[in-house]
Amino acid sequence: MTSTNCCLTTKDFAVLEVMLERRRAFADPIVRMLEHKLSGADVVPIDSVGPDIVTLNSRVVFGVDAGPAETRTLVQHEVRGPVGSSLSVATRRGLCMLGMAQGQTATVEHADGRREAILIKAVLYQPEAARRTVRQKDQADERRPHGLRLVYSAAADWRPLGETAGMRQTEEDDPGPSAA
């Protein structure tokens, strides 16, 4: 895999480190590519990754060589999502795309020696950018994070010592003999 640079979030970096350790145990051919990706990566905190960077669970439009554009969600494991809509980072293409920026091209070499150029055309959705947008909107609306709403507050129910609470039921509360 050749690329000018790669920007990984701390989470994505940790996922790749675990993947590398597991793959080394089985002498997987993708180990060399994982080592190259991890050694050349710029690692940034999750909250400061650019919105045009491909991260795990990002929805990406990309082209392979001169072929038609494809849209996939970059996932950690193949089983997530409908068939054909996701691309695992356990594949050479998926691993190559992780950390790339919109407009960036990288070349990936397959086990059979075949090379293909991958161009990131667009990052349609990035979970980190979406999370930042929601937080900014919540702060602007002066709401609690993630749209949570306070239902009960013990502090608002505070009364000075010795003060009695008002009665909850003001109507007749005797159900009569039929309740027995």
Short mmCIF file of N, CA and C in Angstrom, two decimals:
data_model
loop_
_atom_site.label_atom_id
_atom_site.label_comp_id
_atom_site.label_asym_id
_atom_site.label_seq_id
_atom_site.Cartn_x
_atom_site.Cartn_y
_atom_site.Cartn_z
N MET A 1 0.85 -1.17 0.00
CA MET A 1 0.00 0.00 0.00
C MET A 1 0.89 1.23 0.00
N THR A 2 0.64 2.13 -0.93
CA THR A 2 1.37 3.39 -0.93
C THR A 2 0.37 4.52 -0.81
N SER A 3 0.73 5.49 -0.01
CA SER A 3 -0.16 6.61 0.24
C SER A 3 0.68 7.77 0.74
N THR A 4 0.22 9.00 0.50
CA THR A 4 0.99 10.15 0.96
C THR A 4 0.90 10.31 2.47
N ASN A 5 -0.27 10.18 3.03
CA ASN A 5 -0.42 10.26 4.49
C ASN A 5 -1.72 9.59 4.90
N CYS A 6 -1.83 9.37 6.18
CA CYS A 6 -2.99 8.68 6.73
C CYS A 6 -3.30 9.29 8.09
N CYS A 7 -4.55 9.57 8.36
CA CYS A 7 -4.96 10.18 9.62
C CYS A 7 -5.95 9.25 10.31
N LEU A 8 -5.54 8.66 11.42
CA LEU A 8 -6.39 7.73 12.15
C LEU A 8 -6.83 8.33 13.48
N THR A 9 -8.06 8.05 13.87
CA THR A 9 -8.51 8.44 15.20
C THR A 9 -7.88 7.48 16.21
N THR A 10 -7.87 7.87 17.46
CA THR A 10 -7.31 7.00 18.50
C THR A 10 -8.07 5.67 18.54
N LYS A 11 -9.37 5.73 18.32
CA LYS A 11 -10.19 4.51 18.32
C LYS A 11 -9.81 3.60 17.15
N ASP A 12 -9.72 4.17 15.94
CA ASP A 12 -9.37 3.38 14.76
C ASP A 12 -7.96 2.78 14.91
N PHE A 13 -7.05 3.56 15.46
CA PHE A 13 -5.68 3.08 15.69
C PHE A 13 -5.69 1.88 16.63
N ALA A 14 -6.46 1.98 17.71
CA ALA A 14 -6.55 0.87 18.68
C ALA A 14 -7.15 -0.37 18.05
N VAL A 15 -8.17 -0.19 17.21
CA VAL A 15 -8.80 -1.32 16.52
C VAL A 15 -7.78 -2.02 15.62
N LEU A 16 -6.99 -1.23 14.89
CA LEU A 16 -5.98 -1.81 14.00
C LEU A 16 -4.86 -2.49 14.78
N GLU A 17 -4.48 -1.94 15.94
CA GLU A 17 -3.46 -2.59 16.76
C GLU A 17 -3.92 -3.97 17.22
N VAL A 18 -5.16 -4.08 17.67
CA VAL A 18 -5.70 -5.37 18.10
C VAL A 18 -5.77 -6.32 16.91
N MET A 19 -6.20 -5.80 15.78
CA MET A 19 -6.29 -6.61 14.56
C MET A 19 -4.90 -7.13 14.17
N LEU A 20 -3.88 -6.28 14.29
CA LEU A 20 -2.52 -6.68 13.97
C LEU A 20 -2.04 -7.82 14.88
N GLU A 21 -2.27 -7.69 16.16
CA GLU A 21 -1.84 -8.73 17.09
C GLU A 21 -2.52 -10.07 16.79
N ARG A 22 -3.80 -10.02 16.48
CA ARG A 22 -4.53 -11.26 16.17
C ARG A 22 -4.05 -11.86 14.86
N ARG A 23 -3.80 -11.02 13.86
CA ARG A 23 -3.37 -11.52 12.55
C ARG A 23 -1.95 -12.07 12.59
N ARG A 24 -1.10 -11.49 13.41
CA ARG A 24 0.27 -12.00 13.54
C ARG A 24 0.29 -13.44 14.02
N ALA A 25 -0.62 -13.78 14.90
CA ALA A 25 -0.69 -15.13 15.46
C ALA A 25 -0.96 -16.17 14.38
N PHE A 26 -1.60 -15.75 13.29
CA PHE A 26 -1.95 -16.69 12.21
C PHE A 26 -1.12 -16.47 10.95
N ALA A 27 -0.08 -15.65 11.03
CA ALA A 27 0.79 -15.34 9.89
C ALA A 27 -0.03 -14.90 8.67
N ASP A 28 -0.97 -14.02 8.91
CA ASP A 28 -1.85 -13.50 7.86
C ASP A 28 -1.05 -12.59 6.92
N PRO A 29 -1.26 -12.69 5.59
CA PRO A 29 -0.51 -11.85 4.65
C PRO A 29 -0.82 -10.35 4.76
N ILE A 30 -1.91 -9.98 5.42
CA ILE A 30 -2.26 -8.56 5.55
C ILE A 30 -1.47 -7.87 6.67
N VAL A 31 -0.67 -8.64 7.42
CA VAL A 31 0.11 -8.11 8.55
C VAL A 31 1.05 -6.99 8.09
N ARG A 32 1.73 -7.19 6.98
CA ARG A 32 2.67 -6.18 6.48
C ARG A 32 1.95 -4.86 6.19
N MET A 33 0.78 -4.97 5.60
CA MET A 33 -0.01 -3.77 5.28
C MET A 33 -0.48 -3.07 6.57
N LEU A 34 -0.88 -3.85 7.55
CA LEU A 34 -1.30 -3.28 8.85
C LEU A 34 -0.13 -2.56 9.52
N GLU A 35 1.04 -3.18 9.52
CA GLU A 35 2.22 -2.55 10.12
C GLU A 35 2.56 -1.24 9.43
N HIS A 36 2.48 -1.23 8.10
CA HIS A 36 2.76 -0.02 7.33
C HIS A 36 1.74 1.08 7.66
N LYS A 37 0.48 0.72 7.76
CA LYS A 37 -0.59 1.68 8.06
C LYS A 37 -0.38 2.29 9.45
N LEU A 38 -0.09 1.45 10.43
CA LEU A 38 0.08 1.93 11.81
C LEU A 38 1.35 2.77 11.99
N SER A 39 2.43 2.38 11.30
CA SER A 39 3.69 3.11 11.48
C SER A 39 3.67 4.49 10.81
N GLY A 40 2.89 4.65 9.75
CA GLY A 40 2.87 5.93 9.05
C GLY A 40 1.68 6.81 9.36
N ALA A 41 0.88 6.43 10.34
CA ALA A 41 -0.36 7.16 10.61
C ALA A 41 -0.14 8.36 11.53
N ASP A 42 -0.87 9.42 11.25
CA ASP A 42 -0.99 10.55 12.18
C ASP A 42 -2.20 10.23 13.04
N VAL A 43 -2.01 10.10 14.34
CA VAL A 43 -3.11 9.73 15.24
C VAL A 43 -3.66 11.00 15.89
N VAL A 44 -4.97 11.18 15.78
CA VAL A 44 -5.63 12.37 16.33
C VAL A 44 -6.77 11.94 17.25
N PRO A 45 -7.11 12.79 18.23
CA PRO A 45 -8.27 12.48 19.08
C PRO A 45 -9.55 12.42 18.25
N ILE A 46 -10.50 11.65 18.72
CA ILE A 46 -11.75 11.46 17.99
C ILE A 46 -12.45 12.78 17.68
N ASP A 47 -12.43 13.71 18.63
CA ASP A 47 -13.14 14.98 18.45
C ASP A 47 -12.46 15.95 17.50
N SER A 48 -11.21 15.67 17.11
CA SER A 48 -10.54 16.62 16.23
C SER A 48 -10.23 16.08 14.83
N VAL A 49 -10.80 14.95 14.47
CA VAL A 49 -10.59 14.42 13.12
C VAL A 49 -11.43 15.24 12.14
N GLY A 50 -10.86 15.51 10.98
CA GLY A 50 -11.56 16.29 9.96
C GLY A 50 -12.77 15.55 9.41
N PRO A 51 -13.81 16.27 8.98
CA PRO A 51 -15.03 15.62 8.49
C PRO A 51 -14.85 14.92 7.14
N ASP A 52 -13.73 15.17 6.47
CA ASP A 52 -13.49 14.54 5.16
C ASP A 52 -12.55 13.34 5.26
N ILE A 53 -12.28 12.86 6.47
CA ILE A 53 -11.41 11.70 6.68
C ILE A 53 -12.26 10.44 6.83
N VAL A 54 -11.83 9.36 6.20
CA VAL A 54 -12.54 8.09 6.29
C VAL A 54 -12.19 7.42 7.62
N THR A 55 -13.20 7.22 8.46
CA THR A 55 -13.03 6.54 9.75
C THR A 55 -13.93 5.30 9.75
N LEU A 56 -13.81 4.49 10.78
CA LEU A 56 -14.70 3.34 10.90
C LEU A 56 -16.15 3.81 10.93
N ASN A 57 -17.01 3.10 10.24
CA ASN A 57 -18.44 3.37 10.13
C ASN A 57 -18.76 4.60 9.29
N SER A 58 -17.79 5.08 8.51
CA SER A 58 -18.04 6.17 7.57
C SER A 58 -18.67 5.62 6.30
N ARG A 59 -19.53 6.42 5.68
CA ARG A 59 -20.14 6.06 4.39
C ARG A 59 -19.33 6.78 3.33
N VAL A 60 -18.73 6.01 2.41
CA VAL A 60 -17.73 6.55 1.48
C VAL A 60 -18.08 6.24 0.03
N VAL A 61 -17.86 7.23 -0.83
CA VAL A 61 -17.94 7.02 -2.28
C VAL A 61 -16.50 6.97 -2.78
N PHE A 62 -16.15 5.89 -3.47
CA PHE A 62 -14.77 5.74 -3.94
C PHE A 62 -14.76 5.11 -5.32
N GLY A 63 -13.64 5.26 -5.99
CA GLY A 63 -13.45 4.65 -7.30
C GLY A 63 -12.20 3.78 -7.28
N VAL A 64 -12.25 2.66 -7.99
CA VAL A 64 -11.10 1.77 -8.09
C VAL A 64 -10.63 1.82 -9.54
N ASP A 65 -9.38 2.23 -9.72
CA ASP A 65 -8.81 2.46 -11.05
C ASP A 65 -9.73 3.40 -11.83
N ALA A 66 -10.15 3.02 -13.01
CA ALA A 66 -11.03 3.90 -13.79
C ALA A 66 -12.47 3.40 -13.75
N GLY A 67 -12.77 2.53 -12.82
CA GLY A 67 -14.10 1.93 -12.72
C GLY A 67 -15.14 2.91 -12.19
N PRO A 68 -16.39 2.45 -12.18
CA PRO A 68 -17.48 3.30 -11.68
C PRO A 68 -17.37 3.53 -10.17
N ALA A 69 -17.99 4.59 -9.72
CA ALA A 69 -17.98 4.91 -8.29
C ALA A 69 -18.78 3.88 -7.51
N GLU A 70 -18.29 3.54 -6.34
CA GLU A 70 -18.97 2.61 -5.44
C GLU A 70 -19.20 3.32 -4.12
N THR A 71 -20.29 2.97 -3.45
CA THR A 71 -20.59 3.53 -2.13
C THR A 71 -20.65 2.40 -1.13
N ARG A 72 -19.87 2.53 -0.06
CA ARG A 72 -19.83 1.51 0.98
C ARG A 72 -19.68 2.17 2.35
N THR A 73 -20.06 1.42 3.38
CA THR A 73 -19.81 1.83 4.75
C THR A 73 -18.63 1.01 5.25
N LEU A 74 -17.60 1.69 5.72
CA LEU A 74 -16.39 1.01 6.19
C LEU A 74 -16.64 0.48 7.60
N VAL A 75 -16.61 -0.84 7.75
CA VAL A 75 -16.94 -1.48 9.02
C VAL A 75 -15.77 -2.32 9.53
N GLN A 76 -15.85 -2.65 10.81
CA GLN A 76 -14.79 -3.47 11.40
C GLN A 76 -14.97 -4.94 11.03
N HIS A 77 -16.21 -5.41 11.02
CA HIS A 77 -16.50 -6.81 10.71
C HIS A 77 -17.48 -6.88 9.55
N GLU A 78 -17.35 -7.89 8.73
CA GLU A 78 -18.18 -8.06 7.53
C GLU A 78 -19.67 -8.19 7.83
N VAL A 79 -20.03 -8.72 8.97
CA VAL A 79 -21.42 -9.08 9.23
C VAL A 79 -22.34 -7.88 9.47
N ARG A 80 -21.81 -6.70 9.59
CA ARG A 80 -22.65 -5.53 9.86
C ARG A 80 -23.23 -4.98 8.58
N GLY A 81 -24.53 -4.82 8.55
CA GLY A 81 -25.19 -4.20 7.42
C GLY A 81 -25.58 -5.18 6.34
N PRO A 82 -26.43 -4.72 5.42
CA PRO A 82 -26.86 -5.57 4.31
C PRO A 82 -25.69 -5.95 3.39
N VAL A 83 -25.84 -7.06 2.72
CA VAL A 83 -24.80 -7.56 1.82
C VAL A 83 -24.54 -6.52 0.73
N GLY A 84 -23.27 -6.23 0.49
CA GLY A 84 -22.89 -5.30 -0.56
C GLY A 84 -22.88 -3.85 -0.15
N SER A 85 -23.33 -3.53 1.05
CA SER A 85 -23.35 -2.13 1.46
C SER A 85 -22.16 -1.77 2.36
N SER A 86 -21.43 -2.78 2.81
CA SER A 86 -20.31 -2.50 3.71
C SER A 86 -19.01 -3.06 3.14
N LEU A 87 -17.92 -2.54 3.67
CA LEU A 87 -16.58 -2.98 3.30
C LEU A 87 -15.78 -3.07 4.59
N SER A 88 -15.25 -4.23 4.87
CA SER A 88 -14.52 -4.46 6.12
C SER A 88 -13.09 -3.93 6.03
N VAL A 89 -12.58 -3.43 7.16
CA VAL A 89 -11.18 -3.01 7.20
C VAL A 89 -10.25 -4.23 7.22
N ALA A 90 -10.81 -5.41 7.32
CA ALA A 90 -10.01 -6.64 7.25
C ALA A 90 -9.65 -6.98 5.81
N THR A 91 -10.25 -6.27 4.83
CA THR A 91 -9.89 -6.45 3.43
C THR A 91 -8.82 -5.43 3.06
N ARG A 92 -8.09 -5.70 2.00
CA ARG A 92 -7.03 -4.77 1.58
C ARG A 92 -7.60 -3.42 1.16
N ARG A 93 -8.70 -3.42 0.43
CA ARG A 93 -9.32 -2.15 0.03
C ARG A 93 -9.79 -1.36 1.25
N GLY A 94 -10.48 -2.03 2.15
CA GLY A 94 -10.99 -1.35 3.34
C GLY A 94 -9.87 -0.78 4.20
N LEU A 95 -8.83 -1.56 4.40
CA LEU A 95 -7.69 -1.11 5.20
C LEU A 95 -7.00 0.07 4.53
N CYS A 96 -6.87 0.01 3.22
CA CYS A 96 -6.25 1.10 2.48
C CYS A 96 -7.04 2.40 2.64
N MET A 97 -8.36 2.31 2.58
CA MET A 97 -9.21 3.50 2.64
C MET A 97 -9.27 4.13 4.02
N LEU A 98 -9.10 3.36 5.08
CA LEU A 98 -9.19 3.89 6.43
C LEU A 98 -8.12 4.96 6.65
N GLY A 99 -8.53 6.14 7.05
CA GLY A 99 -7.61 7.23 7.31
C GLY A 99 -7.34 8.13 6.12
N MET A 100 -7.84 7.77 4.94
CA MET A 100 -7.64 8.61 3.77
C MET A 100 -8.60 9.80 3.80
N ALA A 101 -8.23 10.85 3.08
CA ALA A 101 -9.06 12.05 3.01
C ALA A 101 -9.78 12.11 1.67
N GLN A 102 -10.88 12.84 1.65
CA GLN A 102 -11.63 13.04 0.41
C GLN A 102 -10.69 13.64 -0.64
N GLY A 103 -10.69 13.08 -1.85
CA GLY A 103 -9.83 13.55 -2.92
C GLY A 103 -8.47 12.86 -2.96
N GLN A 104 -8.14 12.09 -1.96
CA GLN A 104 -6.85 11.41 -1.88
C GLN A 104 -6.89 10.10 -2.65
N THR A 105 -5.75 9.76 -3.26
CA THR A 105 -5.61 8.49 -3.98
C THR A 105 -4.50 7.68 -3.33
N ALA A 106 -4.71 6.38 -3.24
CA ALA A 106 -3.69 5.47 -2.71
C ALA A 106 -3.69 4.22 -3.57
N THR A 107 -2.56 3.55 -3.60
CA THR A 107 -2.43 2.31 -4.35
C THR A 107 -2.32 1.15 -3.38
N VAL A 108 -3.10 0.12 -3.65
CA VAL A 108 -3.06 -1.07 -2.81
C VAL A 108 -2.56 -2.24 -3.65
N GLU A 109 -1.66 -3.02 -3.07
CA GLU A 109 -1.13 -4.19 -3.77
C GLU A 109 -1.76 -5.44 -3.17
N HIS A 110 -2.33 -6.26 -4.03
CA HIS A 110 -2.98 -7.49 -3.59
C HIS A 110 -1.96 -8.62 -3.48
N ALA A 111 -2.37 -9.71 -2.87
CA ALA A 111 -1.48 -10.86 -2.64
C ALA A 111 -0.92 -11.42 -3.95
N ASP A 112 -1.69 -11.32 -5.04
CA ASP A 112 -1.24 -11.85 -6.33
C ASP A 112 -0.35 -10.87 -7.09
N GLY A 113 -0.01 -9.72 -6.48
CA GLY A 113 0.86 -8.74 -7.13
C GLY A 113 0.11 -7.67 -7.90
N ARG A 114 -1.16 -7.87 -8.10
CA ARG A 114 -1.99 -6.90 -8.82
C ARG A 114 -2.12 -5.62 -8.00
N ARG A 115 -2.03 -4.46 -8.66
CA ARG A 115 -2.17 -3.17 -7.99
C ARG A 115 -3.42 -2.47 -8.48
N GLU A 116 -4.04 -1.73 -7.55
CA GLU A 116 -5.18 -0.91 -7.94
C GLU A 116 -5.13 0.42 -7.19
N ALA A 117 -5.53 1.46 -7.91
CA ALA A 117 -5.57 2.80 -7.32
C ALA A 117 -6.96 3.06 -6.79
N ILE A 118 -7.03 3.55 -5.56
CA ILE A 118 -8.31 3.85 -4.92
C ILE A 118 -8.38 5.36 -4.69
N LEU A 119 -9.43 5.98 -5.22
CA LEU A 119 -9.66 7.41 -5.06
C LEU A 119 -10.88 7.61 -4.17
N ILE A 120 -10.73 8.38 -3.10
CA ILE A 120 -11.86 8.72 -2.23
C ILE A 120 -12.56 9.92 -2.86
N LYS A 121 -13.76 9.69 -3.39
CA LYS A 121 -14.50 10.76 -4.06
C LYS A 121 -15.30 11.61 -3.08
N ALA A 122 -15.87 10.98 -2.05
CA ALA A 122 -16.66 11.73 -1.07
C ALA A 122 -16.81 10.92 0.21
N VAL A 123 -16.88 11.64 1.32
CA VAL A 123 -17.22 11.03 2.61
C VAL A 123 -18.63 11.54 2.91
N LEU A 124 -19.62 10.68 2.66
CA LEU A 124 -21.02 11.08 2.81
C LEU A 124 -21.44 11.19 4.27
N TYR A 125 -20.88 10.33 5.10
CA TYR A 125 -21.22 10.34 6.52
C TYR A 125 -20.01 9.89 7.32
N GLN A 126 -19.73 10.63 8.36
CA GLN A 126 -18.66 10.25 9.28
C GLN A 126 -19.23 10.36 10.69
N PRO A 127 -19.20 9.29 11.48
CA PRO A 127 -19.83 9.32 12.81
C PRO A 127 -19.28 10.41 13.73
N GLU A 128 -17.98 10.67 13.65
CA GLU A 128 -17.39 11.70 14.51
C GLU A 128 -17.91 13.09 14.15
N ALA A 129 -18.01 13.38 12.85
CA ALA A 129 -18.53 14.68 12.42
C ALA A 129 -20.01 14.81 12.77
N ALA A 130 -20.76 13.72 12.62
CA ALA A 130 -22.19 13.75 12.97
C ALA A 130 -22.37 14.00 14.47
N ARG A 131 -21.53 13.39 15.28
CA ARG A 131 -21.59 13.58 16.73
C ARG A 131 -21.30 15.04 17.09
N ARG A 132 -20.30 15.63 16.44
CA ARG A 132 -19.97 17.04 16.69
C ARG A 132 -21.13 17.95 16.31
N THR A 133 -21.77 17.67 15.19
CA THR A 133 -22.90 18.48 14.73
C THR A 133 -24.04 18.44 15.74
N VAL A 134 -24.35 17.26 16.25
CA VAL A 134 -25.43 17.12 17.24
C VAL A 134 -25.07 17.88 18.52
N ARG A 135 -23.82 17.77 18.95
CA ARG A 135 -23.40 18.48 20.17
C ARG A 135 -23.51 19.99 20.00
N GLN A 136 -23.07 20.49 18.83
CA GLN A 136 -23.15 21.93 18.58
C GLN A 136 -24.59 22.41 18.54
N LYS A 137 -25.46 21.62 17.93
CA LYS A 137 -26.87 21.98 17.87
C LYS A 137 -27.49 21.98 19.26
N ASP A 138 -27.15 20.98 20.06
CA ASP A 138 -27.66 20.91 21.43
C ASP A 138 -27.18 22.09 22.27
N GLN A 139 -25.92 22.49 22.08
CA GLN A 139 -25.40 23.64 22.82
C GLN A 139 -26.09 24.92 22.38
N ALA A 140 -26.35 25.05 21.09
CA ALA A 140 -27.04 26.24 20.58
C ALA A 140 -28.48 26.29 21.10
N ASP A 141 -29.11 25.14 21.22
CA ASP A 141 -30.49 25.07 21.72
C ASP A 141 -30.53 25.01 23.24
N GLU A 142 -29.36 25.01 23.88
CA GLU A 142 -29.23 24.90 25.33
C GLU A 142 -29.93 23.65 25.86
N ARG A 143 -29.79 22.56 25.12
CA ARG A 143 -30.34 21.28 25.56
C ARG A 143 -29.25 20.41 26.11
N ARG A 144 -29.67 19.35 26.77
CA ARG A 144 -28.72 18.38 27.30
C ARG A 144 -28.14 17.58 26.13
N PRO A 145 -26.93 17.04 26.29
CA PRO A 145 -26.31 16.26 25.21
C PRO A 145 -27.17 15.08 24.77
N HIS A 146 -27.09 14.78 23.50
CA HIS A 146 -27.77 13.63 22.88
C HIS A 146 -29.28 13.75 22.97
N GLY A 147 -29.81 14.96 23.11
CA GLY A 147 -31.26 15.14 23.11
C GLY A 147 -31.95 14.64 24.36
N LEU A 148 -31.21 14.41 25.44
CA LEU A 148 -31.83 13.94 26.67
C LEU A 148 -32.61 15.06 27.33
N ARG A 149 -33.69 14.70 27.99
CA ARG A 149 -34.53 15.69 28.66
C ARG A 149 -34.68 15.26 30.11
N LEU A 150 -34.48 16.21 31.02
CA LEU A 150 -34.59 15.93 32.44
C LEU A 150 -36.06 15.72 32.79
N VAL A 151 -36.38 14.56 33.34
CA VAL A 151 -37.76 14.23 33.69
C VAL A 151 -38.03 14.56 35.15
N TYR A 152 -37.09 14.27 36.04
CA TYR A 152 -37.28 14.52 37.46
C TYR A 152 -35.98 15.05 38.04
N SER A 153 -36.07 16.04 38.86
CA SER A 153 -34.90 16.59 39.52
C SER A 153 -35.13 16.61 41.02
N ALA A 154 -34.29 15.92 41.75
CA ALA A 154 -34.41 15.90 43.21
C ALA A 154 -34.16 17.29 43.78
N ALA A 155 -33.31 18.06 43.14
CA ALA A 155 -33.02 19.42 43.61
C ALA A 155 -34.25 20.32 43.51
N ALA A 156 -35.08 20.11 42.51
CA ALA A 156 -36.28 20.93 42.35
C ALA A 156 -37.37 20.52 43.34
N ASP A 157 -37.25 19.37 43.94
CA ASP A 157 -38.25 18.86 44.87
C ASP A 157 -37.87 19.19 46.32
N TRP A 158 -36.94 20.08 46.52
CA TRP A 158 -36.40 20.39 47.83
C TRP A 158 -37.36 21.29 48.61
N ARG A 159 -37.54 20.97 49.91
CA ARG A 159 -38.36 21.79 50.82
C ARG A 159 -37.57 22.01 52.10
N PRO A 160 -37.76 23.14 52.76
CA PRO A 160 -37.09 23.35 54.04
C PRO A 160 -37.56 22.32 55.06
N LEU A 161 -36.70 22.00 56.03
CA LEU A 161 -37.06 21.05 57.07
C LEU A 161 -38.29 21.52 57.84
N GLY A 162 -39.16 20.62 58.15
CA GLY A 162 -40.35 20.94 58.92
C GLY A 162 -41.54 21.35 58.07
N GLU A 163 -41.32 21.69 56.82
CA GLU A 163 -42.43 22.07 55.95
C GLU A 163 -43.06 20.81 55.39
N THR A 164 -44.37 20.74 55.43
CA THR A 164 -45.05 19.55 54.92
C THR A 164 -45.42 19.75 53.47
N ALA A 165 -45.45 18.64 52.79
CA ALA A 165 -45.84 18.68 51.38
C ALA A 165 -47.34 18.78 51.28
N GLY A 166 -47.82 19.34 50.21
CA GLY A 166 -49.26 19.42 49.99
C GLY A 166 -49.83 18.05 49.74
N MET A 167 -51.13 17.91 49.94
CA MET A 167 -51.77 16.62 49.71
C MET A 167 -51.84 16.34 48.22
N ARG A 168 -51.62 15.10 47.86
CA ARG A 168 -51.68 14.71 46.46
C ARG A 168 -53.11 14.60 45.97
N GLN A 169 -53.99 14.05 46.81
CA GLN A 169 -55.36 13.82 46.38
C GLN A 169 -56.27 14.71 47.21
N THR A 170 -57.04 15.52 46.54
CA THR A 170 -57.89 16.46 47.26
C THR A 170 -59.34 15.99 47.31
N GLU A 171 -59.69 15.02 46.51
CA GLU A 171 -61.06 14.50 46.52
C GLU A 171 -61.21 13.46 47.62
N GLU A 172 -62.42 12.97 47.77
CA GLU A 172 -62.69 11.91 48.73
C GLU A 172 -61.88 10.69 48.33
N ASP A 173 -61.07 10.16 49.26
CA ASP A 173 -60.23 9.03 48.92
C ASP A 173 -60.70 7.71 49.51
N ASP A 174 -61.86 7.70 50.16
CA ASP A 174 -62.40 6.47 50.72
C ASP A 174 -63.15 5.72 49.63
N PRO A 175 -62.67 4.53 49.22
CA PRO A 175 -63.32 3.80 48.14
C PRO A 175 -64.63 3.14 48.54
N GLY A 176 -64.91 3.07 49.82
CA GLY A 176 -66.17 2.48 50.26
C GLY A 176 -66.04 0.99 50.52
N PRO A 177 -67.16 0.35 50.90
CA PRO A 177 -67.14 -1.07 51.26
C PRO A 177 -66.85 -1.99 50.09
N SER A 178 -67.09 -1.58 48.87
CA SER A 178 -66.86 -2.47 47.73
C SER A 178 -65.38 -2.76 47.51
N ALA A 179 -64.50 -1.96 48.05
CA ALA A 179 -63.07 -2.17 47.88
C ALA A 179 -62.54 -3.29 48.77
N ALA A 180 -63.29 -3.65 49.79
CA ALA A 180 -62.84 -4.68 50.72
C ALA A 180 -63.04 -6.00 50.13
#
